[in-house]
Coordinates of C-alpha atoms and ligand atoms in Angstrom, one line a residue:
M1 CA 29.8 20.6 -20.4
R2 CA 32.9 18.6 -19.9
L3 CA 33.0 19.7 -16.3
G4 CA 29.4 18.5 -15.9
A5 CA 30.2 15.1 -17.3
A6 CA 33.2 14.8 -15.1
L7 CA 31.1 15.8 -12.1
L8 CA 28.5 13.1 -12.9
L9 CA 31.2 10.6 -13.3
V10 CA 32.5 11.5 -9.8
L11 CA 29.0 11.3 -8.4
G12 CA 28.5 8.0 -10.0
V13 CA 31.6 6.6 -8.4
V14 CA 30.8 8.1 -5.1
N15 CA 27.3 6.7 -5.3
A16 CA 28.3 3.1 -4.9
E17 CA 29.0 4.1 -1.3
T18 CA 26.0 6.4 -0.9
F19 CA 23.6 3.9 0.6
P20 CA 25.7 1.3 2.5
L21 CA 23.8 -1.5 4.1
D22 CA 26.5 -3.4 5.9
T23 CA 25.8 -2.3 9.5
D24 CA 22.7 -1.2 11.4
D25 CA 24.2 2.3 11.7
N26 CA 24.8 2.5 8.0
I27 CA 21.3 1.3 7.2
R28 CA 20.0 4.0 9.5
R29 CA 22.2 6.6 7.7
S30 CA 21.1 5.4 4.3
A31 CA 17.4 5.4 5.4
A32 CA 17.8 9.0 6.7
L33 CA 19.1 10.2 3.4
L34 CA 16.3 8.4 1.5
A35 CA 13.7 9.8 3.9
H36 CA 15.0 13.3 3.1
D37 CA 15.0 12.6 -0.7
T38 CA 11.4 11.2 -0.4
T39 CA 10.0 14.1 1.6
V40 CA 11.3 16.7 -0.8
F41 CA 8.5 15.6 -3.1
Y42 CA 6.0 16.7 -0.4
K43 CA 5.0 20.4 -0.4
G44 CA 2.0 20.2 1.9
N45 CA 3.6 21.8 4.9
L46 CA 4.7 24.9 2.9
S47 CA 2.5 28.0 3.2
G48 CA -0.5 28.0 1.0
Q49 CA -0.3 24.3 0.3
I50 CA -2.7 21.5 1.5
P51 CA -1.3 19.4 4.3
G52 CA -1.3 15.6 3.8
I53 CA -1.2 15.3 0.0
L54 CA 1.6 14.9 -2.6
P55 CA 1.3 17.3 -5.5
G56 CA -2.0 16.4 -7.2
P57 CA -4.4 14.9 -7.7
P58 CA -4.2 14.9 -11.5
P59 CA -4.3 17.2 -13.4
A60 CA -2.9 19.5 -10.5
G61 CA 0.0 17.1 -10.1
P62 CA 1.0 13.5 -10.7
Y63 CA -0.1 11.9 -7.4
F64 CA -3.6 10.7 -6.4
W65 CA -4.8 11.4 -2.9
W66 CA -4.1 7.9 -1.6
Q67 CA -0.4 8.2 -2.1
G68 CA -0.3 10.7 0.7
G69 CA -1.7 8.0 3.0
A70 CA 0.9 5.6 1.6
L71 CA 3.7 8.1 2.3
W72 CA 2.7 8.6 5.9
G73 CA 2.5 4.9 6.5
T74 CA 6.0 4.6 5.1
L75 CA 7.3 7.4 7.3
I76 CA 5.5 5.9 10.4
D77 CA 7.4 2.7 9.7
Y78 CA 10.6 4.8 9.2
W79 CA 10.2 6.2 12.7
H80 CA 9.4 2.8 14.2
Y81 CA 12.4 1.0 12.7
T82 CA 15.0 3.7 13.0
G83 CA 13.8 5.7 16.0
D84 CA 14.4 9.0 14.1
P85 CA 11.5 11.3 14.9
S86 CA 12.5 14.0 12.4
Y87 CA 9.2 13.7 10.4
N88 CA 6.8 13.0 13.2
E89 CA 5.3 16.5 13.3
V90 CA 4.9 16.5 9.5
I91 CA 3.2 13.1 9.7
M92 CA 0.9 14.2 12.5
Q93 CA -0.2 17.4 10.7
A94 CA -0.8 15.5 7.5
M95 CA -2.7 12.6 9.0
M96 CA -4.9 14.9 11.0
H97 CA -5.6 17.4 8.2
Q98 CA -7.0 14.6 5.9
V99 CA -9.4 12.9 8.3
G100 CA -12.3 14.4 6.5
E101 CA -15.7 15.7 7.6
R102 CA -16.7 12.4 9.3
K103 CA -13.3 11.6 10.6
N104 CA -13.0 8.4 8.5
Y105 CA -10.7 9.5 5.7
E106 CA -13.3 10.4 3.1
P107 CA -12.7 14.1 2.7
A108 CA -15.1 15.7 0.2
N109 CA -12.2 17.4 -1.7
Y110 CA -11.1 14.0 -3.2
T111 CA -14.5 12.4 -3.9
I112 CA -13.7 12.2 -7.6
S113 CA -10.8 9.8 -7.0
L114 CA -12.1 8.2 -3.9
G115 CA -11.9 4.4 -4.1
N116 CA -12.3 2.0 -1.1
D117 CA -8.6 1.3 -1.5
D118 CA -7.7 5.0 -1.4
Q119 CA -9.6 5.4 1.8
A120 CA -8.0 2.2 3.2
F121 CA -4.4 3.3 2.6
W122 CA -5.0 6.1 5.0
G123 CA -6.8 3.7 7.3
M124 CA -3.9 1.3 7.2
A125 CA -1.5 4.1 8.1
A126 CA -3.7 5.0 11.1
M127 CA -3.8 1.3 12.1
L128 CA 0.0 1.1 11.8
A129 CA 0.3 4.2 14.0
A130 CA -1.7 2.4 16.7
E131 CA 0.3 -0.9 16.3
V132 CA 3.7 0.8 16.8
N133 CA 2.6 3.3 19.4
F134 CA 3.3 6.3 17.2
P135 CA 2.8 9.4 19.4
N136 CA -1.0 9.8 19.9
P137 CA -2.8 12.8 18.5
P138 CA -3.9 15.6 21.0
S139 CA -7.0 14.4 22.9
D140 CA -9.3 16.8 21.0
Q141 CA -8.4 15.1 17.8
P142 CA -9.4 11.6 16.5
Q143 CA -7.2 8.8 17.7
W144 CA -5.3 6.3 15.5
L145 CA -7.3 3.2 16.5
A146 CA -10.6 5.1 16.2
L147 CA -9.6 6.3 12.7
A148 CA -8.9 2.7 11.6
Q149 CA -12.2 1.6 13.1
A150 CA -14.0 4.5 11.3
V151 CA -12.6 3.4 7.9
F152 CA -13.6 -0.2 8.7
N153 CA -17.1 0.9 9.8
A154 CA -17.6 2.9 6.6
Q155 CA -16.5 -0.1 4.5
A156 CA -18.4 -2.7 6.5
S157 CA -21.7 -0.8 5.9
P158 CA -24.2 -2.8 3.8
E159 CA -24.3 0.0 1.3
R160 CA -20.7 -1.0 0.2
H161 CA -21.5 -4.8 -0.1
D162 CA -24.2 -5.1 -2.8
S163 CA -25.2 -8.5 -4.3
E164 CA -23.5 -8.0 -7.7
C165 CA -21.0 -10.9 -8.1
N166 CA -22.4 -12.4 -5.0
G167 CA -20.9 -9.7 -2.7
G168 CA -17.6 -8.1 -2.3
M169 CA -16.8 -4.4 -2.5
R170 CA -16.6 -2.2 -5.5
W171 CA -13.4 -0.3 -6.3
Q172 CA -14.9 3.2 -6.3
I173 CA -17.1 4.6 -3.6
P174 CA -19.3 7.3 -5.3
R175 CA -21.6 5.8 -7.9
T176 CA -20.6 8.4 -10.4
N177 CA -16.9 7.5 -10.4
N178 CA -15.4 5.6 -13.3
G179 CA -14.6 2.2 -12.0
Y180 CA -17.8 1.9 -9.8
N181 CA -18.6 -1.2 -11.8
Y182 CA -15.2 -2.9 -11.1
K183 CA -14.9 -5.2 -8.1
N184 CA -11.2 -5.7 -7.4
T185 CA -8.7 -7.3 -5.1
I186 CA -7.1 -4.2 -3.7
A187 CA -10.3 -2.7 -2.4
N188 CA -11.4 -6.0 -0.8
G189 CA -7.8 -6.9 0.2
C190 CA -7.4 -3.6 2.1
F191 CA -10.7 -4.1 3.9
F192 CA -9.6 -7.7 4.8
N193 CA -6.3 -6.4 6.0
I194 CA -7.8 -3.7 8.3
G195 CA -10.3 -6.2 9.6
A196 CA -7.6 -8.8 10.5
R197 CA -5.5 -6.2 12.2
L198 CA -8.4 -4.7 14.2
A199 CA -9.4 -8.2 15.4
R200 CA -5.8 -8.8 16.6
F201 CA -5.4 -5.3 18.2
T202 CA -8.8 -5.2 19.9
G203 CA -9.5 -8.9 20.4
N204 CA -13.0 -8.3 18.9
S205 CA -13.8 -11.3 16.7
T206 CA -16.5 -9.4 14.8
Y207 CA -13.6 -7.8 12.8
A208 CA -12.2 -11.3 12.0
K209 CA -15.6 -12.4 10.8
Y210 CA -15.7 -9.6 8.2
A211 CA -12.2 -10.4 7.2
T212 CA -12.9 -14.1 6.7
D213 CA -16.0 -13.3 4.7
T214 CA -14.0 -11.0 2.5
W215 CA -11.3 -13.5 2.0
D216 CA -13.9 -16.1 1.0
W217 CA -15.4 -13.8 -1.5
V218 CA -12.1 -12.9 -3.1
Q219 CA -11.2 -16.6 -3.4
G220 CA -14.8 -17.5 -4.5
V221 CA -14.6 -15.2 -7.5
H222 CA -11.2 -16.7 -8.3
Y223 CA -9.1 -13.5 -7.9
I224 CA -7.0 -15.8 -5.8
T225 CA -6.4 -18.9 -7.9
D226 CA -5.8 -22.5 -6.8
K227 CA -2.1 -21.9 -7.6
W228 CA -2.1 -18.8 -5.4
D229 CA -1.8 -16.4 -8.2
V230 CA -3.5 -13.1 -7.3
Y231 CA -5.4 -11.3 -10.1
D232 CA -6.5 -7.7 -10.2
G233 CA -10.3 -7.8 -10.5
A234 CA -13.3 -7.9 -12.8
H235 CA -16.4 -5.9 -13.9
I236 CA -19.9 -6.6 -12.5
E237 CA -21.5 -6.7 -16.0
D238 CA -20.6 -10.4 -16.5
N239 CA -20.8 -11.4 -12.8
C240 CA -17.0 -10.8 -12.3
T241 CA -16.1 -13.7 -14.7
S242 CA -13.9 -11.8 -17.2
I243 CA -11.0 -11.5 -14.8
N244 CA -8.2 -9.0 -15.4
R245 CA -5.3 -11.4 -14.8
A246 CA -2.7 -8.8 -14.3
Q247 CA -0.7 -9.5 -11.1
F248 CA 0.5 -6.6 -9.0
S249 CA 2.6 -7.0 -5.9
Y250 CA 0.4 -4.8 -3.7
N251 CA -2.6 -7.1 -4.3
A252 CA -0.7 -10.1 -3.1
A253 CA 1.1 -8.3 -0.3
V254 CA -2.0 -6.8 1.3
L255 CA -3.5 -10.3 1.4
I256 CA -0.3 -11.9 2.7
Q257 CA -0.1 -9.4 5.5
G258 CA -3.8 -9.8 6.4
A259 CA -3.4 -13.6 6.4
A260 CA -0.4 -13.3 8.7
F261 CA -2.5 -11.2 11.2
M262 CA -5.3 -13.8 10.9
W263 CA -2.8 -16.5 11.7
N264 CA -1.5 -14.5 14.7
F265 CA -5.1 -13.9 15.9
T266 CA -6.5 -17.4 15.4
E267 CA -3.4 -19.6 15.3
S268 CA -5.4 -21.9 13.0
Q269 CA -3.9 -24.2 10.4
V270 CA -6.3 -22.8 7.8
W271 CA -4.7 -19.4 7.9
K272 CA -1.2 -20.9 8.1
D273 CA -1.9 -22.8 4.9
R274 CA -3.3 -19.8 3.2
L275 CA -0.4 -17.6 4.2
N276 CA 2.1 -20.2 3.1
G277 CA 0.4 -20.7 -0.2
L278 CA 0.3 -17.0 -1.0
L279 CA 3.8 -16.3 0.3
D280 CA 5.6 -19.1 -1.6
R281 CA 3.9 -18.2 -4.9
S282 CA 4.4 -14.5 -4.5
L283 CA 8.1 -14.8 -3.7
K284 CA 8.4 -16.5 -7.1
V285 CA 6.1 -14.1 -9.1
F286 CA 7.4 -10.8 -7.6
F287 CA 11.1 -11.6 -6.9
R288 CA 11.8 -14.1 -9.7
D289 CA 15.1 -15.9 -9.7
D290 CA 17.3 -13.0 -8.9
G291 CA 15.5 -12.2 -5.6
V292 CA 14.8 -8.6 -6.6
A293 CA 11.3 -7.0 -6.5
Y294 CA 9.7 -6.8 -9.9
E295 CA 6.3 -5.9 -11.3
P296 CA 5.6 -8.6 -13.9
S297 CA 2.4 -6.9 -15.2
C298 CA 3.9 -3.5 -16.1
E299 CA 7.7 -3.6 -15.8
P300 CA 8.5 -5.6 -18.9
G301 CA 6.6 -3.3 -21.3
Y302 CA 7.4 0.0 -19.4
T303 CA 3.7 0.5 -18.9
C304 CA 3.8 1.2 -15.1
T305 CA 1.8 4.2 -14.0
T306 CA 2.8 6.7 -11.2
D307 CA 0.7 4.6 -8.8
M308 CA 2.5 1.4 -9.7
Y309 CA 5.9 3.0 -9.1
S310 CA 5.2 2.9 -5.4
F311 CA 4.2 -0.8 -5.2
K312 CA 7.6 -2.3 -4.4
G313 CA 7.6 -0.3 -1.2
Y314 CA 4.4 -1.9 0.1
L315 CA 5.6 -5.3 -1.0
H316 CA 8.7 -4.9 1.2
R317 CA 7.0 -3.3 4.2
W318 CA 4.1 -5.7 4.4
L319 CA 6.3 -8.8 4.0
A320 CA 8.6 -7.4 6.7
Q321 CA 5.6 -7.1 9.0
T322 CA 4.4 -10.6 8.0
S323 CA 7.7 -12.0 9.2
L324 CA 7.0 -10.4 12.7
V325 CA 3.5 -11.6 13.2
A326 CA 4.0 -15.0 11.6
P327 CA 7.6 -15.7 12.7
F328 CA 7.7 -19.1 10.8
T329 CA 7.9 -17.1 7.6
A330 CA 10.9 -15.1 8.5
D331 CA 13.5 -17.5 7.0
R332 CA 11.9 -17.2 3.7
I333 CA 11.2 -13.5 3.7
Q334 CA 14.3 -11.9 5.2
P335 CA 17.0 -13.1 2.8
I336 CA 14.9 -12.0 -0.2
L337 CA 14.2 -8.6 1.3
R338 CA 17.9 -8.2 1.7
S339 CA 18.9 -9.2 -1.8
S340 CA 16.1 -7.0 -3.2
T341 CA 17.2 -4.0 -1.2
E342 CA 20.8 -4.3 -2.2
A343 CA 19.7 -4.2 -5.9
A344 CA 17.3 -1.3 -5.1
V345 CA 20.0 1.0 -3.8
K346 CA 22.5 0.2 -6.6
Q347 CA 20.3 1.9 -9.2
C348 CA 19.9 5.1 -7.1
T349 CA 22.3 7.1 -9.1
G350 CA 19.9 9.6 -10.8
G351 CA 18.8 13.2 -10.6
D352 CA 20.7 16.4 -9.9
N353 CA 22.1 15.0 -6.7
G354 CA 23.3 11.8 -8.3
R355 CA 21.5 9.6 -5.8
E356 CA 17.8 9.6 -6.9
C357 CA 16.1 6.2 -7.4
G358 CA 14.3 4.8 -10.4
F359 CA 12.1 1.8 -10.7
A360 CA 14.1 -0.9 -12.5
W361 CA 15.7 -2.5 -9.5
S362 CA 16.8 -5.7 -11.1
S363 CA 18.5 -3.9 -14.1
G364 CA 21.3 -2.5 -11.8
K365 CA 21.0 0.8 -13.6
F366 CA 19.0 4.1 -13.0
D367 CA 16.2 4.1 -15.5
G368 CA 15.5 7.9 -15.6
K369 CA 12.2 7.6 -13.8
I370 CA 12.3 9.9 -10.8
G371 CA 9.3 10.2 -8.5
A372 CA 7.9 10.1 -5.0
G373 CA 6.8 6.5 -5.4
Q374 CA 10.2 5.3 -6.6
Q375 CA 11.9 7.1 -3.8
M376 CA 9.4 5.9 -1.1
S377 CA 9.8 2.3 -2.3
V378 CA 13.6 2.3 -1.8
L379 CA 13.2 4.0 1.6
A380 CA 10.7 1.3 2.6
A381 CA 13.1 -1.5 1.6
V382 CA 16.1 0.0 3.4
T383 CA 14.2 0.9 6.5
T384 CA 12.7 -2.6 7.0
L385 CA 16.1 -4.3 6.9
L386 CA 16.5 -3.2 10.6
D387 CA 15.1 -5.1 13.5
P388 CA 12.2 -3.0 14.9
P389 CA 12.1 -2.5 18.7
N390 CA 8.9 -4.7 18.8
G391 CA 6.4 -6.4 16.6
P392 CA 2.9 -4.8 16.1
L393 CA 1.3 -4.2 19.5
T394 CA -2.2 -4.9 20.7
A395 CA -4.4 -3.3 23.4
D396 CA -3.1 -6.0 25.7
T397 CA 0.6 -5.8 24.9
G398 CA 1.2 -2.1 25.3
G399 CA -0.7 -0.4 22.4
T400 CA -2.0 2.8 23.9
S401 CA -4.2 4.2 21.1
K402 CA -7.8 4.8 22.1
G403 CA -10.5 3.2 20.0
D404 CA -14.2 3.9 19.4
P405 CA -16.1 0.9 17.9
N406 CA -18.7 3.4 16.6
A407 CA -16.2 5.8 15.0
G408 CA -17.3 7.5 11.8
G409 CA -20.9 6.7 12.5
A410 CA -23.3 5.3 10.0
P411 CA -22.5 6.5 6.5
P412 CA -25.0 9.1 5.4
D413 CA -26.4 9.1 1.9
R414 CA -23.8 10.1 -0.7
V415 CA -24.0 13.8 -1.6
H416 CA -23.4 14.2 -5.3
R417 CA -21.9 17.6 -6.0
P418 CA -22.0 19.1 -9.5
I419 CA -19.2 17.9 -11.8
T420 CA -16.7 20.6 -12.5
T421 CA -14.1 20.9 -15.3
G422 CA -11.4 19.7 -12.9
D423 CA -13.5 16.6 -12.0
K424 CA -13.9 15.7 -15.7
A425 CA -10.2 15.9 -16.3
G426 CA -9.6 13.7 -13.3
A427 CA -12.3 11.2 -14.4
G428 CA -10.7 11.0 -17.8
I429 CA -7.4 10.0 -16.3
L430 CA -9.2 7.2 -14.3
T431 CA -10.8 6.0 -17.6
A432 CA -7.4 6.0 -19.2
M433 CA -6.2 3.9 -16.3
I434 CA -9.0 1.4 -16.7
L435 CA -8.3 1.1 -20.4
A436 CA -4.6 0.6 -19.7
G437 CA -5.8 -2.2 -17.3
A438 CA -7.8 -3.8 -20.1
A439 CA -4.8 -3.6 -22.4
L440 CA -2.7 -5.3 -19.7
T441 CA -5.2 -8.1 -19.5
F442 CA -4.8 -8.8 -23.2
G443 CA -1.1 -8.3 -23.0
W444 CA -1.0 -10.8 -20.2
M445 CA -3.2 -13.3 -21.9
S446 CA -1.0 -13.1 -25.1
W447 CA 2.2 -14.0 -23.3
E448 CA 0.9 -16.1 -20.5
G449 CA 1.1 -19.1 -22.7
K450 CA 4.8 -18.6 -23.1
D451 CA 5.3 -18.7 -19.4
A452 CA 7.4 -15.7 -19.8
T453 CA 7.2 -14.3 -16.2
V454 CA 7.8 -17.0 -13.7
Ligands
LIG1 C1 8.2 20.7 5.9 O1 8.6 19.4 6.1 C2 10.0 19.1 5.7 C3 10.2 17.6 5.9 O2 9.4 17.0 5.0 C4 10.9 19.9 6.6 O3 12.2 19.7 6.3 C5 10.6 21.4 6.5 O4 11.3 22.1 7.4 C6 9.1 21.6 6.8 N1 8.8 23.0 6.4 C7 8.0 23.8 7.2 C8 7.8 25.2 6.7 O5 7.5 23.4 8.2
LIG2 C1 -9.9 21.1 0.6 O1 -9.6 22.1 -0.3 C2 -9.5 23.4 0.3 C3 -9.4 24.4 -0.8 O2 -8.2 24.1 -1.6 C4 -8.3 23.4 1.3 O3 -8.2 24.6 2.0 C5 -8.5 22.3 2.3 O4 -7.4 22.2 3.1 C6 -8.7 20.9 1.6 N1 -9.0 19.9 2.6 C7 -8.4 18.7 2.6 C8 -8.8 17.8 3.6 O5 -7.5 18.5 1.8
LIG3 C1 -16.9 -5.5 18.1 O1 -16.9 -4.8 16.9 C2 -18.2 -4.6 16.3 C3 -18.0 -4.1 14.9 O2 -17.5 -2.8 14.9 C4 -19.0 -3.8 17.2 O3 -20.3 -3.6 16.7 C5 -19.1 -4.3 18.6 O4 -19.7 -3.4 19.4 C6 -17.7 -4.6 19.1 N1 -17.8 -5.3 20.4 C7 -17.1 -4.8 21.5 C8 -17.3 -5.7 22.7 O5 -16.5 -3.8 21.5
LIG4 C1 -22.3 -15.2 -10.2 O1 -21.1 -15.8 -9.7 C2 -21.3 -16.4 -8.4 C3 -20.0 -16.9 -7.9 O2 -19.0 -15.9 -7.9 C4 -22.3 -17.5 -8.4 O3 -22.5 -18.0 -7.2 C5 -23.6 -16.9 -9.0 O4 -24.5 -18.0 -9.2 C6 -23.4 -16.2 -10.3 N1 -24.6 -15.6 -10.7 C7 -25.1 -15.7 -12.0 C8 -26.3 -14.9 -12.3 O5 -24.5 -16.3 -12.9
LIG5 C1 2.2 -12.9 17.1 O1 2.9 -11.7 16.8 C2 3.8 -11.4 17.9 C3 4.4 -10.0 17.6 O2 5.2 -9.9 16.6 C4 4.9 -12.5 18.0 O3 5.8 -12.2 19.0 C5 4.2 -13.8 18.2 O4 5.1 -14.8 18.2 C6 3.1 -14.0 17.1 N1 2.4 -15.2 17.5 C7 2.3 -16.3 16.7 C8 1.5 -17.4 17.2 O5 3.0 -16.5 15.7

């Protein structure tokens, strides 16, 4: 026992030097170690396992299907920023296995937890692959750009934009899923984001039209406020007026990145103003005074879920990309990503290897919360400190991925399969998440008056 304690002490001391960030080579080395420590959570390439997904979805394991898509996006960025191709084959196998029956990232296996945002996280990973010229899939497989277009086409279909709350998309796709009556920022924000990026990549302004309409809706229902706060969503029963005012960084970040692409595509003052408004407010809300990423709606009360443990990674990656497509934001974004990342690696002193990461970046101490999301977030932060070889490409500036404007086809009528015991358990967890969301709203309301967060 004494030996164990001594060993931990040694590891603790050693750890201060485990993830040095002082030179590009050291950042690359640190990122490589973090990539290794992230992918150990992935079992999908072992025999008998399902390629593409992290252990789950609940109750089979802690991770919902979408986190697989989030992991591959993070590792595509890892390859792009570092040049290390170690995970490229794993990424390719994973991204291809999950395309689903209609090649639009709606595999029947995960219907019970299939939200528009879940589908879009895979779509955004495919879009990124196209933008960074990640190696193209074999020609008999669906191509990156076509996959992003297929996700867009599915979500642009009139079926997903009913008139409740004057438009907008619902959170969930199948009518029978819990949360079908919730219209939220992340579902609409991801669709906006993919639309903006497809417009820029292809030059086809139809995508930009959808993106603009979606932005207008999100702002119209006041999920984006006059002060540029970004709220989570609302239920259709009261016309989306009882807004869940929890602020999560991925909601703001997906809009910021999308607005940056709209700026790059249109070069219009309107999008510049929107981007500036959102960015300045979000830097305050999510990086506070210490310049370290923070989730104000769940971190103070230790109520963050497995999903939320991954949010800081998207915040870092999407802000990093924003600074590339809207270079006028770089002076504001880069210093804060640096200070945040330095804090992030300091708390990676946990687990058996003495270098696993937790979630409480600004505390300076490992919080005991080990997981794929925590690990992936620090990986994302470290990776994006590097200068990538190029900003996101377009079809005109070297992007080679082949598209198909009609990819995915028209969505057929939903097939409702019988509910199994496993489905019920999954649905229960979603309900619990929604209830937790409601609790957050009240929690938020009760201390909002104290101006405790920002
Ligand atoms: C599975 O992927 C990991 C990287 O995530 C790699 O280290 C390992 O060798 C792969 N295993 C197999 C059986 O391909
Ligand atoms: C769906 O589930 C089956 C059975 O577990 C599995 O073989 C298959 O790979 C899964 N497909 C996807 C896309 O996950
Ligand atoms: C532009 O995108 C829209 C929406 O997918 C599509 O209907 C249209 O055919 C595209 N136009 C061109 C010229 O590719
Ligand atoms: C619902 O809200 C929208 C604005 O988001 C408004 O235009 C519409 O009139 C409202 N409908 C009802 C029935 O109150
Ligand atoms: C658009 O993005 C590219 C790629 O990062 C960048 O070089 C260019 O300056 C951006 N254009 C504008 C108008 O900001």
